[in-house]
């Protein structure tokens, strides 16, 4: 039996590629009004331009009627403060992978957004339980009814990049997350046109607990001279039918993101098998971050 998600208005914090993508699929497929906020006016402008470009592309290819594109675009509104999101039914945070930053944001959510709204994070590796702990008011017991109600509305909704294309959402429950929050979050992701897979709140969840060590091992093979960059990627493209090899994939994800997630796995488990490659660390030190910086394991004309 399907669960009505009850999301009549959505807030999205962060107008980067992920946040903009989430706003896009929410407006187009779930057909809900979206309030989009970012501290950077330039990023908002860039995000809305991306939405326009995506809608125009869908119209040009006959996947979308012009009237439907206009309606979807009209559902997305930029706002200049979190206070403007007070009445949303769900807010999705899509900012940099930094625990302290996310906890600070969720404390703001708790103070500025209505107390029954779902508070979702798009993190790909950070503990949902640690984030949920930030919304409990000072002096309130985590085990009491008020504490449980506050933290029970926090959930992980990990969309994949690029959001308009990738079909999966990884749904992660914190220790505190209520069943109602999980059911409504799943229903909303499905309304956005996504398939949902669930994971427990462990470092990297399922997706990155498997993907990042794979990428890290590929980088170690390059570091040790086991094979060249091109041959490593060719092995997986031609031998295992991967759409791209692990080194090119790392470039597309961002080498700084790969390193952060690998460090999260290493620190969260204390298992040496997750130790980041020295070459990966040096690439990030050199600001060779992959496609977004113009250079990673490959060079890009951005």
Coordinates of C-alpha atoms in Angstrom, one line a residue, residues 212-227 232 246-247 250-251 255 258-259 262 276-281 283 297:
X212 CA 34.9 4.5 -2.8
X213 CA 37.2 1.5 -1.8
X214 CA 36.9 0.3 -5.4
X215 CA 38.1 3.8 -6.7
X216 CA 40.7 4.0 -4.0
X217 CA 42.2 0.6 -5.0
X218 CA 42.3 1.7 -8.7
X219 CA 44.2 4.8 -7.6
X220 CA 46.6 2.6 -5.6
X221 CA 47.2 0.4 -8.7
X222 CA 48.2 3.5 -10.6
X223 CA 50.3 4.8 -7.7
X224 CA 52.2 1.4 -7.5
X225 CA 52.7 1.2 -11.3
X226 CA 50.6 -2.0 -11.6
X227 CA 49.0 -0.5 -14.8
X232 CA 43.0 0.5 -15.6
X246 CA 37.2 4.1 -12.0
X247 CA 39.8 6.9 -12.5
X250 CA 36.7 9.7 -9.7
X251 CA 37.4 12.8 -11.8
X255 CA 38.8 13.9 -6.1
X258 CA 36.4 10.9 -3.1
X259 CA 39.1 11.7 -0.5
X262 CA 37.4 7.6 2.0
X276 CA 43.2 6.7 1.4
X277 CA 45.7 6.4 -1.4
X278 CA 48.7 8.7 -0.9
X279 CA 48.4 9.6 -4.6
X280 CA 44.8 10.7 -4.0
X281 CA 45.8 12.9 -1.1
X283 CA 46.2 15.1 -6.1
X297 CA 43.6 11.9 -13.7

